[in-house]
Amino acid sequence: MILPSNHPLTDMIAMFVHLKMLHASPQFLTTSLRERFWPLRVRNLARKTVHSCLQCFRCRPTSLQQIMGDLPMERVSPALPFVRTGVDLCGPIAYRYPHRKSQPLKGYVVIFVCMVVKAVHIDLVTDLTTDAFIAALRRFIARRAQQFKDQAWQGDITRKCSDEGIEFKFIPPRSPNFGGLWEAAVKSFKNHLRPTMGNALLTYEQLTTLLTQIESCMNSRPLTQLSTDPAYLDVLTPGHFLRFLPWPNHPWKRFQSTS
């Protein structure tokens, strides 16, 4: 359905999709809108919708941007998803157990990002110990089939992962510019998490569910420039490399299932 560019209904539909996709970026919002509608001047509409969202404005302050360096060999060499993977932990994030008088607990989010197709895998860990990271790494290997400053910790992790055929390459301490890919994944993750979660204290099950939904949204992001041809509505996403289909988390799925 073709929608006019300056109409209240068009603005309401765009804001609905923006909130449904957990405060999607302008390009992701454009892709989701074109699943069902064809708004005129859709890029301007997407930018206006994101900029008018109060939650997004509060959670995305202007910061200093680092200059991007040359891409490493792992980024430009073809490989299957998650064969070459970057990993980072962010947090802490407060959560609680579903008991009525349970106290807030501190957790961390571990993000694995494929260095070739930018697919992500998000998991929740309870602390920053070696055992917690090893457990998250084993869950990642099982599902995807395929304090780092401390030298003793690095050696412990490397020894435990040698049986899995994993080779670790650690970046220097306090050098986020060496890990631009996973730092960008953490930024995208926070752009979804902060406006959606706000100041709410979620239970463990609610938080893990939200993390899984954010993972699905991030795996639905377009990897290429969107086409202006109405006959070509599909767009390449990381989900295509994981399941050879678009990721199933888009706002029109329930409309398609009932048609």
Short mmCIF file of C-alpha atoms in Angstrom, two decimals:
data_model
loop_
_atom_site.label_atom_id
_atom_site.label_comp_id
_atom_site.label_asym_id
_atom_site.label_seq_id
_atom_site.Cartn_x
_atom_site.Cartn_y
_atom_site.Cartn_z
CA MET A 1 0.00 0.00 0.00
CA ILE A 2 1.34 3.41 -0.97
CA LEU A 3 1.33 5.95 1.88
CA PRO A 4 1.69 9.74 1.55
CA SER A 5 4.80 11.25 3.06
CA ASN A 6 3.10 13.95 5.18
CA HIS A 7 0.11 12.30 6.83
CA PRO A 8 -0.63 11.53 10.50
CA LEU A 9 -1.45 7.89 9.73
CA THR A 10 1.94 7.42 8.05
CA ASP A 11 3.68 8.89 11.08
CA MET A 12 1.71 6.61 13.41
CA ILE A 13 2.58 3.50 11.38
CA ALA A 14 6.25 4.46 11.31
CA MET A 15 6.31 5.03 15.07
CA PHE A 16 4.51 1.71 15.64
CA VAL A 17 7.16 -0.17 13.66
CA HIS A 18 9.94 1.78 15.39
CA LEU A 19 8.68 0.69 18.80
CA LYS A 20 7.81 -2.85 17.65
CA MET A 21 11.40 -3.36 16.45
CA LEU A 22 12.76 -2.12 19.79
CA HIS A 23 13.66 1.42 18.66
CA ALA A 24 15.10 0.50 15.27
CA SER A 25 17.59 2.69 13.41
CA PRO A 26 16.43 4.67 10.33
CA GLN A 27 17.73 2.10 7.83
CA PHE A 28 16.30 -0.84 9.76
CA LEU A 29 13.00 1.04 10.11
CA THR A 30 12.90 1.61 6.35
CA THR A 31 13.40 -2.12 5.72
CA SER A 32 10.63 -3.07 8.17
CA LEU A 33 8.15 -0.55 6.74
CA ARG A 34 8.64 -1.86 3.22
CA GLU A 35 7.60 -5.33 4.35
CA ARG A 36 3.98 -4.13 4.07
CA PHE A 37 3.83 -0.49 2.92
CA TRP A 38 5.54 1.80 0.44
CA PRO A 39 5.74 5.23 2.09
CA LEU A 40 6.80 8.07 -0.14
CA ARG A 41 10.08 9.71 0.91
CA VAL A 42 10.59 6.82 3.28
CA ARG A 43 14.16 7.76 4.27
CA ASN A 44 13.08 11.20 5.44
CA LEU A 45 10.17 9.58 7.28
CA ALA A 46 12.47 7.09 9.01
CA ARG A 47 14.93 9.78 10.11
CA LYS A 48 12.10 12.01 11.37
CA THR A 49 10.57 9.12 13.33
CA VAL A 50 13.84 8.19 15.05
CA HIS A 51 14.72 11.81 15.82
CA SER A 52 11.26 12.46 17.27
CA CYS A 53 11.46 9.45 19.61
CA LEU A 54 12.12 10.84 23.10
CA GLN A 55 13.63 7.60 24.41
CA CYS A 56 16.09 7.38 21.51
CA PHE A 57 17.06 11.04 21.94
CA ARG A 58 17.84 10.53 25.63
CA CYS A 59 19.84 7.34 25.09
CA ARG A 60 21.92 8.52 22.10
CA PRO A 61 23.84 11.61 23.13
CA THR A 62 26.40 13.01 20.71
CA SER A 63 29.88 11.68 21.46
CA LEU A 64 33.35 11.85 19.96
CA GLN A 65 33.75 9.48 17.01
CA GLN A 66 36.99 7.55 16.58
CA ILE A 67 38.69 7.36 13.19
CA MET A 68 38.27 3.92 11.60
CA GLY A 69 41.48 2.02 10.82
CA ASP A 70 42.25 -0.45 8.05
CA LEU A 71 40.19 -3.65 8.06
CA PRO A 72 42.10 -6.75 9.29
CA MET A 73 42.49 -9.88 7.19
CA GLU A 74 39.73 -11.64 9.17
CA ARG A 75 37.18 -9.05 8.02
CA VAL A 76 37.82 -9.38 4.28
CA SER A 77 38.42 -13.15 3.93
CA PRO A 78 35.33 -15.29 3.08
CA ALA A 79 34.30 -17.77 5.77
CA LEU A 80 31.23 -19.42 7.26
CA PRO A 81 29.32 -17.51 9.98
CA PHE A 82 31.07 -17.39 13.36
CA VAL A 83 34.24 -19.13 12.15
CA ARG A 84 36.03 -15.84 12.89
CA THR A 85 34.35 -14.21 15.85
CA GLY A 86 34.93 -11.18 18.05
CA VAL A 87 33.66 -11.11 21.63
CA ASP A 88 33.08 -8.40 24.19
CA LEU A 89 31.30 -8.05 27.53
CA CYS A 90 29.26 -5.03 28.58
CA GLY A 91 27.36 -4.07 31.66
CA PRO A 92 26.62 -4.35 34.47
CA ILE A 93 22.86 -4.80 34.15
CA ALA A 94 20.65 -5.22 37.20
CA TYR A 95 18.14 -8.07 37.28
CA ARG A 96 16.27 -10.09 39.89
CA TYR A 97 14.80 -13.50 40.42
CA PRO A 98 10.98 -13.80 40.27
CA HIS A 99 10.57 -14.01 44.06
CA ARG A 100 8.58 -11.18 45.60
CA LYS A 101 11.35 -9.96 47.95
CA SER A 102 14.39 -10.85 45.84
CA GLN A 103 17.25 -8.35 45.84
CA PRO A 104 18.70 -6.88 42.61
CA LEU A 105 21.61 -8.82 41.20
CA LYS A 106 24.38 -7.72 38.88
CA GLY A 107 24.79 -9.39 35.48
CA TYR A 108 26.78 -8.82 32.31
CA VAL A 109 26.02 -9.28 28.62
CA VAL A 110 28.46 -11.14 26.38
CA ILE A 111 28.22 -10.39 22.66
CA PHE A 112 29.76 -12.63 20.01
CA VAL A 113 29.89 -11.00 16.56
CA CYS A 114 30.85 -12.72 13.32
CA MET A 115 33.72 -10.81 11.70
CA VAL A 116 32.56 -11.72 8.18
CA VAL A 117 28.75 -11.29 8.05
CA LYS A 118 28.23 -9.25 11.29
CA ALA A 119 25.79 -11.77 12.77
CA VAL A 120 25.57 -11.56 16.57
CA HIS A 121 24.98 -13.99 19.42
CA ILE A 122 24.00 -12.45 22.78
CA ASP A 123 24.06 -14.19 26.16
CA LEU A 124 23.79 -13.25 29.83
CA VAL A 125 26.49 -14.09 32.39
CA THR A 126 26.25 -13.60 36.13
CA ASP A 127 29.80 -12.30 36.72
CA LEU A 128 33.17 -11.65 35.07
CA THR A 129 34.90 -14.83 36.22
CA THR A 130 36.68 -17.24 33.91
CA ASP A 131 34.18 -20.04 34.59
CA ALA A 132 31.22 -17.81 33.68
CA PHE A 133 32.81 -16.82 30.38
CA ILE A 134 33.80 -20.41 29.59
CA ALA A 135 30.19 -21.49 30.22
CA ALA A 136 28.91 -18.74 27.89
CA LEU A 137 31.48 -19.76 25.30
CA ARG A 138 30.37 -23.39 25.48
CA ARG A 139 26.72 -22.34 25.05
CA PHE A 140 27.75 -20.29 22.06
CA ILE A 141 29.59 -23.26 20.49
CA ALA A 142 26.66 -25.59 21.18
CA ARG A 143 24.11 -23.22 19.62
CA ARG A 144 26.20 -21.96 16.71
CA ALA A 145 28.18 -25.19 15.94
CA GLN A 146 31.28 -24.05 15.12
CA GLN A 147 39.25 -9.39 32.88
CA PHE A 148 41.14 -10.10 29.67
CA LYS A 149 43.89 -7.76 30.95
CA ASP A 150 45.10 -10.51 33.28
CA GLN A 151 47.75 -12.73 31.67
CA ALA A 152 46.86 -15.70 33.90
CA TRP A 153 43.19 -15.39 32.86
CA GLN A 154 44.16 -15.29 29.19
CA GLY A 155 46.27 -18.42 29.59
CA ASP A 156 43.51 -20.23 31.49
CA ILE A 157 40.92 -19.48 28.80
CA THR A 158 43.34 -20.38 26.00
CA ARG A 159 44.16 -23.75 27.59
CA LYS A 160 40.52 -24.63 28.23
CA CYS A 161 39.54 -23.76 24.64
CA SER A 162 42.45 -25.51 22.90
CA ASP A 163 40.46 -28.76 22.79
CA GLU A 164 37.75 -26.96 20.78
CA GLY A 165 40.26 -25.74 18.20
CA ILE A 166 39.80 -22.07 19.22
CA GLU A 167 42.67 -19.63 18.86
CA PHE A 168 42.38 -16.38 20.87
CA LYS A 169 43.91 -13.07 19.79
CA PHE A 170 43.72 -10.48 22.58
CA ILE A 171 43.72 -6.74 21.89
CA PRO A 172 45.85 -4.39 24.04
CA PRO A 173 44.30 -3.10 27.28
CA ARG A 174 42.33 0.15 27.06
CA SER A 175 42.41 0.06 23.25
CA PRO A 176 38.79 -0.16 22.02
CA ASN A 177 39.90 1.04 18.58
CA PHE A 178 41.42 -2.42 18.04
CA GLY A 179 37.96 -4.00 18.36
CA GLY A 180 35.79 -1.71 16.29
CA LEU A 181 33.46 -4.47 15.07
CA TRP A 182 32.36 -5.74 18.46
CA GLU A 183 32.43 -2.24 19.95
CA ALA A 184 29.95 -1.26 17.20
CA ALA A 185 27.86 -4.33 18.06
CA VAL A 186 27.80 -3.28 21.73
CA LYS A 187 26.70 0.21 20.70
CA SER A 188 23.88 -1.19 18.55
CA PHE A 189 22.86 -3.51 21.40
CA LYS A 190 22.65 -0.59 23.85
CA ASN A 191 20.63 1.44 21.34
CA HIS A 192 17.97 -1.29 21.52
CA LEU A 193 18.31 -2.06 25.24
CA ARG A 194 18.23 1.38 26.84
CA PRO A 195 15.03 2.78 25.29
CA THR A 196 13.22 -0.56 25.65
CA MET A 197 14.27 -1.45 29.19
CA GLY A 198 14.50 2.06 30.65
CA ASN A 199 14.78 1.97 34.45
CA ALA A 200 12.77 -1.24 34.84
CA LEU A 201 14.17 -4.05 36.99
CA LEU A 202 13.48 -7.22 35.01
CA THR A 203 13.55 -10.79 36.20
CA TYR A 204 16.15 -13.21 34.89
CA GLU A 205 13.67 -14.76 32.45
CA GLN A 206 12.43 -11.37 31.23
CA LEU A 207 15.97 -10.09 30.70
CA THR A 208 17.11 -13.18 28.79
CA THR A 209 13.97 -12.95 26.64
CA LEU A 210 14.70 -9.30 25.88
CA LEU A 211 18.32 -10.11 25.00
CA THR A 212 17.15 -12.81 22.60
CA GLN A 213 14.72 -10.40 20.94
CA ILE A 214 17.49 -7.81 20.55
CA GLU A 215 19.71 -10.49 19.02
CA SER A 216 16.95 -11.24 16.51
CA CYS A 217 16.59 -7.54 15.66
CA MET A 218 20.34 -7.11 15.18
CA ASN A 219 20.42 -10.15 12.89
CA SER A 220 17.68 -8.50 10.80
CA ARG A 221 19.67 -5.36 10.02
CA PRO A 222 20.38 -4.73 6.33
CA LEU A 223 24.00 -5.24 5.26
CA THR A 224 23.70 -3.41 1.94
CA GLN A 225 22.22 -0.19 0.62
CA LEU A 226 18.45 -0.37 0.18
CA SER A 227 17.12 -0.43 -3.36
CA THR A 228 14.57 2.12 -4.60
CA ASP A 229 13.07 -0.38 -7.04
CA PRO A 230 9.55 -1.40 -5.87
CA ALA A 231 10.02 -4.81 -7.52
CA TYR A 232 12.98 -5.61 -5.22
CA LEU A 233 11.79 -5.53 -1.62
CA ASP A 234 14.14 -8.07 -0.03
CA VAL A 235 17.44 -6.99 1.53
CA LEU A 236 20.52 -8.95 2.58
CA THR A 237 20.80 -9.41 6.37
CA PRO A 238 22.99 -11.51 8.71
CA GLY A 239 19.98 -13.78 9.20
CA HIS A 240 20.26 -14.93 5.58
CA PHE A 241 23.68 -16.41 6.34
CA LEU A 242 22.44 -18.13 9.50
CA ARG A 243 19.23 -19.70 8.19
CA PHE A 244 19.17 -18.76 4.47
CA LEU A 245 15.98 -16.76 5.13
CA PRO A 246 15.15 -13.35 6.58
CA TRP A 247 15.12 -13.35 10.37
CA PRO A 248 11.55 -14.03 11.61
CA ASN A 249 11.29 -10.99 13.89
CA HIS A 250 9.46 -8.37 11.83
CA PRO A 251 6.22 -6.56 12.75
CA TRP A 252 4.14 -7.91 9.86
CA LYS A 253 4.57 -11.61 10.68
CA ARG A 254 1.31 -11.79 12.63
CA PHE A 255 -0.54 -10.04 9.79
CA GLN A 256 0.81 -12.55 7.26
CA SER A 257 -0.11 -15.49 9.46
CA THR A 258 -3.75 -14.42 9.72
CA SER A 259 -4.24 -13.53 6.04
#
